[in-house]
Coordinates of C-alpha atoms in Angstrom, one line a residue:
Chain A
X156 CA -13.5 -44.9 -38.2
X157 CA -12.8 -43.2 -41.6
X158 CA -14.5 -46.1 -43.4
X159 CA -17.8 -45.3 -41.6
X160 CA -17.6 -41.6 -42.3
X161 CA -20.3 -41.8 -44.9
X162 CA -22.7 -43.0 -42.2
X163 CA -22.4 -39.8 -40.1
X164 CA -25.5 -37.7 -39.9
X165 CA -24.0 -34.8 -42.0
X166 CA -23.0 -37.1 -44.9
X167 CA -26.5 -37.4 -46.4
X168 CA -26.4 -41.2 -46.7
X169 CA -28.0 -41.9 -43.3
X170 CA -31.5 -40.5 -44.2
X171 CA -31.4 -42.5 -47.5
X172 CA -30.6 -45.7 -45.6
X173 CA -33.4 -45.0 -43.1
X174 CA -35.8 -44.2 -45.9
X175 CA -34.9 -47.5 -47.7
X176 CA -35.2 -49.4 -44.4
X177 CA -38.7 -48.0 -43.8
X178 CA -39.7 -48.8 -47.4
X179 CA -38.6 -52.4 -46.9
X180 CA -40.4 -52.8 -43.6
X181 CA -43.6 -51.1 -44.8
X182 CA -43.7 -53.4 -47.9
X183 CA -42.9 -56.5 -46.0
X184 CA -45.7 -56.0 -43.4
X185 CA -48.1 -55.2 -46.3
X186 CA -48.9 -51.6 -45.3
X187 CA -50.0 -50.7 -48.8
X188 CA -52.1 -53.5 -50.4
X189 CA -49.3 -56.1 -50.4
X190 CA -46.2 -56.7 -52.5
X191 CA -47.9 -56.4 -55.9
X192 CA -48.4 -52.7 -55.9
X193 CA -45.7 -51.8 -53.4
X194 CA -42.7 -54.2 -53.7
X195 CA -40.0 -54.1 -51.1
X196 CA -36.7 -52.4 -51.9
X197 CA -34.8 -55.7 -52.0
X198 CA -37.3 -57.0 -54.6
X199 CA -36.7 -53.9 -56.8
X200 CA -32.9 -54.5 -56.5
X201 CA -33.3 -58.1 -57.5
X202 CA -35.5 -57.1 -60.5
X203 CA -32.9 -54.5 -61.6
X204 CA -30.2 -57.1 -61.4
X205 CA -32.2 -59.5 -63.6
X206 CA -33.0 -56.7 -66.1
X207 CA -29.3 -55.9 -66.2
X208 CA -28.3 -59.5 -66.7
X209 CA -30.8 -60.2 -69.5
X210 CA -29.6 -57.0 -71.2
X211 CA -33.0 -55.1 -71.2
X212 CA -31.9 -52.4 -68.9
X213 CA -28.4 -51.7 -70.4
X214 CA -29.9 -51.6 -73.9
X215 CA -32.6 -49.1 -73.1
X216 CA -30.4 -47.1 -70.8
X217 CA -27.7 -46.8 -73.5
X218 CA -30.3 -45.5 -76.0
X219 CA -31.6 -42.9 -73.6
X220 CA -28.0 -41.9 -72.6
X221 CA -26.9 -41.4 -76.2
X222 CA -30.0 -39.3 -76.9
X223 CA -29.3 -37.1 -73.8
X224 CA -25.7 -36.7 -74.7
X225 CA -26.4 -35.8 -78.3
X226 CA -29.2 -33.4 -77.6
X227 CA -27.7 -31.8 -74.5
X228 CA -24.2 -31.3 -75.9
X229 CA -25.4 -29.7 -79.2
X230 CA -28.1 -27.7 -77.4
X231 CA -25.7 -26.4 -74.8
X232 CA -23.0 -25.6 -77.4
X233 CA -25.4 -23.7 -79.5
X234 CA -26.8 -21.9 -76.5
X235 CA -23.3 -21.0 -75.4
X236 CA -22.1 -19.7 -78.8
X237 CA -25.2 -17.7 -79.6
X238 CA -25.4 -16.5 -75.9
X239 CA -21.8 -15.2 -76.2
X240 CA -22.6 -13.4 -79.4
X241 CA -25.8 -11.9 -78.0
X242 CA -24.2 -11.0 -74.7
X243 CA -21.2 -9.3 -76.4
X244 CA -22.7 -7.8 -79.5
X245 CA -25.7 -5.6 -79.1
X246 CA -26.6 -5.8 -82.8
X247 CA -26.8 -9.6 -82.5
X248 CA -28.9 -9.3 -79.4
X249 CA -31.3 -6.8 -80.9
X250 CA -31.8 -9.1 -83.9
X251 CA -32.3 -12.4 -82.1
X252 CA -33.8 -11.4 -78.8
X253 CA -37.4 -10.8 -80.2
X254 CA -37.4 -14.3 -81.8
X255 CA -36.0 -16.2 -78.8
X256 CA -38.3 -14.4 -76.4
X257 CA -41.2 -15.7 -78.4
X258 CA -39.9 -19.2 -78.5
X259 CA -38.5 -19.5 -75.0
X260 CA -41.9 -19.8 -73.1
X261 CA -42.9 -22.9 -75.2
X262 CA -42.2 -26.0 -73.1
X263 CA -39.8 -28.4 -74.9
X264 CA -42.4 -31.2 -75.0
X265 CA -44.8 -28.7 -76.6
X266 CA -42.8 -29.2 -79.8
X267 CA -43.5 -32.9 -79.8
X268 CA -46.6 -32.9 -82.1
X269 CA -44.9 -30.6 -84.6
X270 CA -41.6 -32.6 -84.6
X271 CA -43.5 -35.9 -84.9
X272 CA -45.0 -34.5 -88.1
X273 CA -41.8 -32.9 -89.4
X274 CA -39.1 -35.4 -88.5
X275 CA -41.2 -38.5 -87.8
X276 CA -40.8 -40.9 -84.9
X277 CA -37.1 -41.7 -84.8
X278 CA -33.8 -41.0 -83.1
X279 CA -33.9 -37.4 -84.2
X280 CA -37.1 -36.6 -82.3
X281 CA -35.9 -36.9 -78.7
X282 CA -32.5 -35.4 -79.6
X283 CA -34.2 -32.3 -81.1
X284 CA -36.5 -32.0 -78.0
X285 CA -33.5 -32.2 -75.7
X286 CA -31.6 -29.7 -77.9
X287 CA -34.5 -27.2 -77.4
X288 CA -34.7 -27.9 -73.7
X289 CA -31.0 -27.4 -73.2
X290 CA -30.6 -24.5 -75.6
X291 CA -32.6 -21.7 -74.0
X292 CA -31.4 -21.9 -70.3
X293 CA -27.8 -22.1 -71.4
X294 CA -28.4 -19.2 -73.9
X295 CA -30.0 -16.9 -71.3
X296 CA -27.5 -17.8 -68.5
X297 CA -24.6 -17.1 -70.9
X298 CA -26.1 -13.7 -71.9
X299 CA -26.6 -12.8 -68.3
X300 CA -23.0 -14.0 -67.4
X301 CA -21.4 -11.9 -70.2
X302 CA -23.5 -8.8 -69.5
X303 CA -22.9 -8.8 -65.7
X304 CA -19.1 -8.6 -66.1
X305 CA -18.0 -5.4 -64.4
X306 CA -17.4 -2.7 -67.2
X307 CA -14.4 -1.5 -65.2
X308 CA -12.7 -4.9 -65.8
X309 CA -13.4 -4.6 -69.5
X310 CA -11.9 -1.0 -69.5
X311 CA -8.9 -2.2 -67.5
X312 CA -8.3 -4.9 -70.1
X313 CA -8.7 -2.4 -72.9
X314 CA -6.2 0.0 -71.5
X315 CA -3.8 -2.9 -71.0
X316 CA -3.9 -3.5 -74.8
X317 CA -6.4 -6.2 -75.1
X318 CA -8.5 -6.4 -78.3
X319 CA -12.3 -7.1 -78.1
X320 CA -11.8 -10.8 -78.8
X321 CA -9.0 -11.1 -76.2
X322 CA -11.3 -9.4 -73.7
X323 CA -14.0 -11.9 -74.5
X324 CA -11.9 -14.9 -74.1
X325 CA -9.6 -13.7 -71.2
X326 CA -12.1 -11.7 -69.1
X327 CA -15.7 -11.9 -70.1
X328 CA -16.0 -15.6 -70.7
X329 CA -14.1 -16.8 -67.6
X330 CA -16.1 -14.5 -65.4
X331 CA -19.4 -15.7 -67.0
X332 CA -18.6 -19.3 -66.1
X333 CA -20.6 -19.4 -62.9
X334 CA -23.7 -18.3 -64.8
X335 CA -23.0 -20.7 -67.6
X336 CA -22.6 -23.6 -65.2
X337 CA -25.9 -22.7 -63.5
X338 CA -27.6 -23.2 -66.9
X339 CA -25.7 -26.4 -67.6
X340 CA -26.4 -27.8 -64.2
X341 CA -30.1 -27.2 -64.3
X342 CA -30.5 -28.5 -67.8
X343 CA -28.4 -31.6 -67.4
X344 CA -31.1 -33.0 -65.1
X345 CA -33.9 -31.6 -67.2
X346 CA -32.5 -33.3 -70.3
X347 CA -33.1 -36.7 -68.6
X348 CA -36.6 -35.8 -67.5
X349 CA -37.5 -34.7 -71.0
X350 CA -36.0 -37.7 -72.8
X351 CA -38.0 -40.0 -70.5
X352 CA -41.1 -38.1 -71.2
X353 CA -40.5 -38.1 -75.0
X354 CA -39.8 -41.9 -74.9
X355 CA -43.0 -42.5 -72.9
X356 CA -45.1 -40.6 -75.4
X357 CA -43.6 -41.3 -78.8
X358 CA -40.4 -43.5 -78.9
X359 CA -40.5 -47.3 -78.6
X360 CA -37.0 -47.6 -77.1
X361 CA -35.2 -46.2 -74.1
X362 CA -35.9 -46.0 -70.3
X363 CA -39.1 -44.1 -70.9
X364 CA -40.4 -46.7 -73.3
X365 CA -39.4 -49.5 -70.9
X366 CA -41.3 -47.7 -68.2
X367 CA -44.4 -47.5 -70.3
X368 CA -44.2 -51.2 -71.1
X369 CA -43.8 -52.1 -67.5
X370 CA -46.9 -49.9 -66.7
X371 CA -49.0 -51.8 -69.3
X372 CA -47.9 -55.1 -67.8
X373 CA -48.6 -53.8 -64.3
X374 CA -44.9 -54.4 -63.2
X375 CA -44.5 -51.8 -60.5
X376 CA -41.1 -53.2 -59.6
X377 CA -39.8 -52.4 -63.2
X378 CA -41.4 -49.0 -63.1
X379 CA -39.6 -48.3 -59.9
X380 CA -36.3 -49.5 -61.4
X381 CA -36.8 -47.1 -64.3
X382 CA -37.5 -44.2 -62.0
X383 CA -34.5 -45.0 -59.9
X384 CA -32.3 -45.0 -63.0
X385 CA -33.8 -41.6 -63.9
X386 CA -33.1 -40.2 -60.4
X387 CA -29.6 -41.5 -60.3
X388 CA -28.8 -40.1 -63.8
X389 CA -30.3 -36.7 -63.1
X390 CA -28.3 -36.4 -59.9
X391 CA -25.1 -37.7 -61.6
X392 CA -25.3 -35.2 -64.4
X393 CA -25.9 -32.3 -62.0
X394 CA -23.0 -33.5 -59.9
X395 CA -20.7 -33.6 -62.8
X396 CA -21.3 -30.0 -63.5
X397 CA -21.1 -29.0 -59.9
X398 CA -17.7 -30.7 -59.7
X399 CA -16.5 -29.1 -63.0
X400 CA -17.7 -25.6 -61.8
X401 CA -15.9 -26.1 -58.5
X402 CA -12.7 -27.2 -60.3
X403 CA -12.8 -24.1 -62.6
X404 CA -14.0 -21.4 -60.3
X405 CA -13.5 -22.3 -56.6
X406 CA -10.0 -20.7 -56.4
X407 CA -11.2 -17.2 -57.2
X408 CA -14.9 -17.2 -56.0
Chain B
X240 CA 8.2 9.8 -71.0
X241 CA 6.0 12.0 -73.2
X242 CA 4.1 15.2 -72.4
X243 CA 0.4 15.1 -72.8
X244 CA -1.4 18.0 -74.6
X245 CA -5.1 18.4 -74.8
X246 CA -6.5 21.0 -77.2
X247 CA -10.1 22.2 -77.2
X248 CA -11.5 19.1 -75.7
X249 CA -15.3 18.9 -75.8
X250 CA -17.9 16.2 -75.1
X251 CA -21.1 15.8 -73.1
X252 CA -19.3 16.9 -69.9
X253 CA -16.0 18.7 -70.8
X254 CA -16.2 22.2 -72.2
X255 CA -13.3 23.5 -74.3
X256 CA -10.5 22.1 -72.1
X257 CA -7.0 22.8 -73.2
X258 CA -4.0 21.8 -71.0
X259 CA -0.5 20.5 -71.1
X260 CA 1.0 17.9 -68.7
X261 CA 4.8 18.2 -68.8
X262 CA 7.2 15.3 -69.3
X263 CA 7.5 13.3 -66.1
X264 CA 5.1 15.6 -64.2
X265 CA 2.4 14.7 -61.8
X266 CA -0.6 16.9 -62.5
X267 CA -3.5 16.7 -60.1
X268 CA -6.9 17.4 -61.5
X269 CA -9.0 18.7 -58.6
X270 CA -12.6 19.5 -58.5
X271 CA -16.0 18.6 -56.9
X272 CA -17.7 15.3 -57.7
X273 CA -19.3 15.4 -61.1
X274 CA -17.0 18.1 -62.4
X275 CA -15.7 16.0 -65.3
X276 CA -12.4 14.9 -63.9
X277 CA -12.9 11.2 -64.6
X278 CA -14.4 12.0 -68.0
X279 CA -11.2 13.9 -68.9
X280 CA -9.1 10.8 -67.9
X281 CA -11.3 8.6 -70.0
X282 CA -10.8 10.9 -72.9
X283 CA -7.0 10.7 -72.5
X284 CA -7.3 6.9 -72.3
X285 CA -9.5 6.8 -75.4
X286 CA -12.4 5.1 -73.6
X287 CA -15.1 7.6 -74.5
X288 CA -15.9 9.8 -77.6
X289 CA -14.8 13.5 -77.7
X290 CA -14.0 16.4 -80.0
X291 CA -10.6 18.0 -79.9
X292 CA -7.1 16.7 -80.0
X293 CA -5.1 14.6 -77.5
X294 CA -1.4 14.4 -78.2
X295 CA 1.3 12.3 -76.6
X296 CA 4.7 13.9 -77.3
X297 CA 3.4 15.9 -80.1
X298 CA 1.6 13.0 -81.9
X299 CA -2.2 13.1 -82.0
X300 CA -3.7 9.9 -80.6
X301 CA -7.3 10.7 -81.4
X302 CA -7.6 7.9 -84.0
X303 CA -6.0 5.3 -81.8
X304 CA -8.3 3.0 -79.8
X305 CA -7.7 2.7 -76.0
X306 CA -5.7 -0.5 -76.4
X307 CA -3.1 1.1 -78.7
X308 CA -2.6 4.3 -76.6
X309 CA -0.3 2.6 -74.1
X310 CA -1.9 4.2 -71.1
X311 CA -1.7 2.9 -67.6
X312 CA -5.0 3.5 -65.9
X313 CA -5.7 3.0 -62.2
X314 CA -9.4 3.2 -61.5
X315 CA -11.2 4.2 -58.3
X316 CA -12.2 0.5 -58.0
X317 CA -8.9 -1.6 -58.4
X318 CA -10.7 -3.7 -61.1
X319 CA -8.4 -6.6 -60.6
X320 CA -9.4 -9.7 -62.6
X321 CA -10.9 -11.9 -60.0
X322 CA -10.2 -15.1 -61.8
X323 CA -6.4 -14.4 -62.1
X324 CA -3.9 -14.5 -59.2
X325 CA -1.8 -11.5 -58.4
X326 CA 1.1 -12.6 -60.7
X327 CA -1.3 -13.3 -63.7
X328 CA -3.0 -9.9 -63.1
X329 CA 0.3 -8.1 -63.3
X330 CA 1.3 -10.2 -66.3
X331 CA -1.9 -9.6 -68.2
X332 CA -0.8 -6.6 -70.2
X333 CA 2.6 -8.1 -70.9
X334 CA 1.0 -11.3 -72.2
X335 CA -1.2 -9.2 -74.5
X336 CA 1.9 -7.5 -75.8
X337 CA 3.4 -10.9 -76.6
X338 CA 6.3 -10.8 -74.2
X339 CA 8.5 -13.9 -74.1
X340 CA 8.2 -16.0 -71.0
X341 CA 11.7 -14.9 -69.8
X342 CA 11.0 -11.2 -70.2
X343 CA 7.5 -11.5 -68.7
X344 CA 8.9 -13.3 -65.6
X345 CA 11.6 -10.7 -65.3
X346 CA 9.3 -7.7 -65.5
X347 CA 6.6 -9.2 -63.3
X348 CA 9.2 -10.0 -60.6
X349 CA 10.5 -6.4 -61.0
X350 CA 7.0 -5.0 -60.4
X351 CA 6.4 -7.3 -57.4
X352 CA 9.6 -6.1 -55.9
X353 CA 9.0 -2.4 -56.7
X354 CA 5.6 -2.5 -55.0
X355 CA 6.8 -4.7 -52.1
X356 CA 4.1 -7.3 -52.9
X357 CA 6.3 -10.4 -53.7
X358 CA 4.6 -12.3 -50.8
X359 CA 1.2 -11.8 -52.4
X360 CA 2.1 -13.2 -55.9
X361 CA 0.0 -16.3 -55.8
X362 CA -3.0 -14.9 -54.0
X363 CA -6.3 -14.2 -55.6
X364 CA -8.0 -10.8 -55.4
X365 CA -10.7 -12.1 -53.0
X366 CA -8.0 -12.7 -50.4
X367 CA -6.5 -9.2 -50.5
X368 CA -7.1 -6.1 -48.6
X369 CA -8.2 -2.8 -50.3
X370 CA -4.7 -1.4 -50.0
X371 CA -3.1 -4.5 -51.4
X372 CA -5.5 -4.5 -54.3
X373 CA -4.7 -0.9 -55.2
X374 CA -0.9 -1.7 -55.1
X375 CA -1.4 -4.7 -57.4
X376 CA -3.7 -2.6 -59.7
X377 CA -0.8 0.0 -59.9
X378 CA 1.7 -2.7 -60.6
X379 CA -0.5 -4.1 -63.4
X380 CA -1.0 -0.7 -64.9
X381 CA 2.8 0.0 -64.8
X382 CA 4.0 -3.4 -66.0
X383 CA 3.5 -2.9 -69.7
X384 CA 5.6 0.3 -69.5
X385 CA 2.8 2.7 -70.4
X386 CA 3.5 6.1 -71.9
X387 CA 1.4 7.9 -69.3
X388 CA -0.2 7.0 -66.1
X389 CA -3.8 8.0 -65.2
X390 CA -5.1 7.7 -61.7
X391 CA -8.8 8.2 -60.8
X392 CA -9.2 8.7 -57.1
X393 CA -7.4 5.5 -56.5
X394 CA -7.2 5.7 -52.7
X395 CA -10.6 7.3 -51.9
X396 CA -12.1 4.0 -50.7
X397 CA -9.2 3.2 -48.3
X398 CA -8.8 4.2 -44.7
X399 CA -6.9 7.4 -43.9
X400 CA -3.6 5.7 -42.8
X401 CA -3.5 3.3 -45.8
X402 CA -4.3 5.9 -48.3
X403 CA -1.6 8.3 -47.0
X404 CA 1.0 5.5 -47.0
X405 CA 0.0 4.5 -50.6
X406 CA 0.1 8.2 -51.7
X407 CA 3.7 8.4 -50.5
X408 CA 4.5 5.1 -52.2
X409 CA 2.9 6.3 -55.4
X410 CA 4.9 9.6 -55.3
X411 CA 8.1 7.6 -54.8
X412 CA 7.4 5.2 -57.7
X413 CA 6.3 8.0 -60.0
X414 CA 9.5 10.0 -59.4
X415 CA 11.6 6.8 -59.7
X416 CA 10.0 5.9 -63.1
X417 CA 9.7 9.5 -64.2
X418 CA 6.3 8.7 -65.7
X419 CA 4.0 11.5 -66.9
X420 CA 1.0 11.2 -64.6
X421 CA -2.5 12.7 -64.3
X422 CA -4.1 12.2 -60.9
X423 CA -7.7 12.9 -60.2
X424 CA -9.1 13.7 -56.8
X425 CA -11.7 15.9 -55.0
X426 CA -9.6 15.9 -51.9
X427 CA -7.6 19.1 -51.3
X428 CA -5.2 17.4 -48.8
X429 CA -4.5 14.6 -51.3
X430 CA -3.9 17.2 -54.1
X431 CA -1.5 19.2 -51.9
X432 CA 0.5 16.0 -51.0
X433 CA 0.8 14.7 -54.5
X434 CA 0.9 17.5 -57.0
X435 CA 3.7 19.1 -59.1
X436 CA 0.9 21.2 -60.5
X437 CA -2.8 21.4 -59.9
X438 CA -5.7 21.9 -62.3
X439 CA -9.1 22.9 -60.9
X440 CA -12.1 21.6 -62.9
X441 CA -15.6 22.8 -62.2
X442 CA -18.6 21.9 -64.3
X443 CA -16.5 20.5 -67.1
X444 CA -14.3 23.6 -67.4
X445 CA -10.7 23.9 -66.5
X446 CA -10.8 27.0 -64.2
X447 CA -7.2 27.3 -63.2
X448 CA -3.9 25.4 -63.6
X449 CA -0.6 26.1 -61.8
X450 CA 1.7 25.3 -59.0
X451 CA 0.0 24.3 -55.8
X452 CA 0.9 27.5 -53.9
X453 CA -0.4 29.6 -56.9
X454 CA -3.7 27.8 -57.0
X455 CA -4.2 27.8 -53.3
X456 CA -3.1 31.4 -52.7
X457 CA -4.2 33.1 -55.8
X458 CA -7.4 31.6 -57.0
X459 CA -8.2 33.1 -60.4
X460 CA -12.0 33.3 -59.9
X461 CA -14.8 32.7 -57.5
X462 CA -15.5 29.1 -58.6
X463 CA -11.9 28.2 -57.6
X464 CA -11.9 30.1 -54.3
X465 CA -15.4 28.6 -53.5
X466 CA -14.1 25.1 -54.1
X467 CA -10.9 25.6 -52.1
X468 CA -12.7 27.2 -49.2
X469 CA -12.3 30.7 -47.7
X470 CA -8.7 31.3 -46.4
X471 CA -7.9 32.4 -42.9
X472 CA -6.8 36.1 -43.0
X473 CA -5.3 37.3 -39.8
X474 CA -4.6 41.0 -39.1
X475 CA -1.0 41.6 -37.9
X476 CA -0.4 43.9 -34.9
X477 CA 3.4 43.8 -35.3
X478 CA 6.3 41.9 -36.9
X479 CA 10.1 41.6 -36.8
X480 CA 12.7 40.1 -39.1
X481 CA 14.3 36.8 -38.0
X482 CA 16.9 36.7 -40.8
X483 CA 17.3 34.0 -43.5
X484 CA 14.1 35.4 -45.2
X485 CA 11.9 34.8 -42.2
X486 CA 9.7 37.1 -40.2
X487 CA 7.7 36.7 -37.0
X488 CA 4.3 38.3 -37.2
X489 CA 2.1 38.9 -34.1
X490 CA -1.6 38.3 -34.9
X491 CA -4.3 38.3 -32.3
X492 CA -1.9 37.4 -29.5
X493 CA -0.1 34.6 -31.3
X494 CA 3.3 34.6 -33.0
X495 CA 3.5 33.2 -36.5
X496 CA 6.8 32.6 -38.3
X497 CA 6.7 32.9 -42.1
X498 CA 8.9 33.3 -45.1
X499 CA 8.8 36.9 -46.3
X500 CA 11.2 39.2 -48.2
X501 CA 9.1 42.4 -48.5
X502 CA 8.9 45.6 -46.4
X503 CA 5.2 45.5 -45.6
X504 CA 3.4 42.9 -43.3
X505 CA -0.3 43.6 -42.9
X506 CA -2.0 40.3 -43.0
X507 CA -1.2 36.6 -42.8
X508 CA -3.2 34.2 -45.1
X509 CA -3.5 30.5 -44.4
X510 CA -5.8 28.1 -46.3
X511 CA -7.8 25.6 -44.2
X512 CA -6.3 22.7 -46.2
X513 CA -2.8 23.7 -45.1
X514 CA -3.4 23.5 -41.4
X515 CA -2.4 20.2 -39.8
X516 CA -4.8 19.2 -37.1
X517 CA -4.1 16.7 -34.2
X518 CA -5.6 15.9 -30.9
X519 CA -2.2 15.2 -29.3
X520 CA 0.7 17.6 -29.1
X521 CA 2.8 16.8 -32.3
X522 CA 6.5 16.0 -31.7
X523 CA 9.2 18.4 -32.8
X524 CA 9.8 22.1 -32.3
X525 CA 6.8 24.3 -31.4
X526 CA 7.2 26.5 -34.5
X527 CA 3.8 27.6 -35.8
X528 CA 2.1 25.1 -33.5
X529 CA -0.9 26.4 -31.6
X530 CA -3.3 24.9 -29.1
X531 CA -7.0 25.9 -29.6
X532 CA -10.6 25.0 -28.8
X533 CA -13.1 23.9 -31.4
X534 CA -15.9 26.5 -31.4
X535 CA -18.0 25.2 -34.3
X536 CA -18.2 22.2 -36.6
X537 CA -19.4 22.9 -40.1
X538 CA -20.9 20.2 -42.4
X539 CA -19.7 20.6 -46.0
X540 CA -20.3 18.5 -49.0
X541 CA -16.7 17.1 -49.3
X542 CA -14.7 18.0 -46.2
X543 CA -15.6 18.4 -42.6
X544 CA -14.5 22.0 -41.7
X545 CA -14.5 23.5 -38.2
X546 CA -13.5 26.7 -36.5
X547 CA -10.8 26.7 -33.8
X548 CA -10.2 29.6 -31.4
X549 CA -6.5 30.3 -30.9
X550 CA -5.8 33.5 -28.8
X551 CA -8.1 36.1 -30.3
X552 CA -8.1 34.4 -33.7
X553 CA -10.6 32.1 -35.2
X554 CA -9.0 29.6 -37.6
X555 CA -11.1 27.7 -40.2
X556 CA -9.5 24.2 -40.5
X557 CA -10.5 21.0 -42.4
X558 CA -9.8 17.3 -42.4
X559 CA -10.6 14.4 -44.6
X560 CA -13.9 12.7 -43.6
X561 CA -11.9 9.6 -42.5
X562 CA -9.4 11.6 -40.4
X563 CA -12.2 13.6 -38.9
X564 CA -14.1 10.5 -37.8
X565 CA -10.9 8.8 -36.6
X566 CA -10.1 11.7 -34.3
X567 CA -13.7 12.0 -33.0
X568 CA -13.5 15.8 -32.8
X569 CA -16.3 17.6 -31.0
X570 CA -17.3 21.2 -30.2
X571 CA -15.4 22.4 -27.1
X572 CA -12.5 19.9 -27.6
X573 CA -8.9 20.9 -27.6
X574 CA -6.8 20.5 -30.7
X575 CA -3.3 21.4 -31.9
X576 CA -2.9 23.3 -35.2
X577 CA 0.4 23.1 -37.0
X578 CA 1.2 25.2 -40.1
X579 CA 4.2 24.6 -42.4
X580 CA 6.2 27.7 -43.2
X581 CA 5.8 27.3 -47.0
X582 CA 2.0 27.4 -46.7
X583 CA 1.9 30.8 -45.0
X584 CA 1.4 33.8 -47.2
X585 CA 2.1 37.3 -46.1
X586 CA 0.3 40.2 -47.7

């Protein structure tokens, strides 16, 4: 019985199986203009297998993955460090806040034309865009997390002999973790959406570029494969951070 | 443990406060909400700016930041670190001091044992009751062996029974460790239970400081007497000596036993805060125990006060808001009033 637990209504898998089943049947009976524009699920799976075997999918996926990892990790790290400084030191906040509040509303992809001119069309372009897209949410969530720490806890640590840096690392930062993880979780998915968009518009390699090529060849099955990869990766990245957050904070929250 | 001396302390709340807390003493700072009691604690702890001098054992500590003053501070909110378990909370100050693992373990275990909280050592604050949290906060404050202990209405958010139990526990531990302590409250009953001496603060000014009986029976000015509440003054019709320094005075048809050495007995003075009120007949001898009827309930800012008719006398009595609600007292209801000998003043 335990082996079939994932099939139970509460597990979340059942609706997906039903959806895929309906998709397969609808495509097979030609509900939407035949197989060409609406391939059955099994055909998409077969295509994704062939793309994997011939190396097209892994190569493009790896390119996108590396760009996401590079941009997301540097953007998040920068957001975290500057967020800590802004949240903990009022003078840093007063200096940087006016600049960041002007830059924050600009969508990450809005930087694309400027970056294409400044850094050219290359590996750095999507990485910088993901950096920008990851930086601001992590920055603002870190500031909020640090600033919402109960001042009584800070005073308690102070009277117990802790220096300002000790308070930061032993009280403020651990208590800001839930806010920081919210930023990381949201932006982990967003980084994938942005890299696909950047590759579709300006970069000749990666999942986004593959998607555009498939579109120009009118290969709906490959388009769907690319979209499925995007969905799975967005979800996986978010899940990683949900798991890490639970591991680190579930005991005390 | 050092004495604490404050000289000419001024800031945005406190006005020229000078006081001394003796070695090993528990001084209660009493006053209405917003009087500046917490501000004064924060000044002693070095958490806020001030003018004047704070000395521990004769050495000024004005230039020391809070972390170097070696002060144990128990806030109104227990302020336990939610991400640390009980053991780590208590060990926090010791780790900051750089204690060795062996000593840290020894001292944390000692605190757990002293506070009777060994069974809670691996729990997180979210899984603790209010009373347990305050005990752990006290253990955390005491663990690094502070020079002085500061307590800011630590039991005000707890139910009546728990807060009374913890007050007794705190008094026991304070005496056992002999630590110089400043305890802030606006509750007269709490002050009476805890204090070696009481300081009355109103509007940022220290109005009076002295032994509890001096403060309660001989308020130095109107501000103090207004805050403490009007005393019950009963006219005596007659009296007789019982021996051993005791007399029995007859006032409005009731007999009151009180300590008295003088020749004259005209009036008996009892403060509302010193009358123990209960709905059921208290156990023990019926000495100074009277049954009466509530004639009026008065709403006051801090304490519910009410008038009780006993014989021909009308007593003004008071209870903490929690005890008043727990008892469900109403106008016309019967209550028992009990007054301890030491709280009766003969004039």
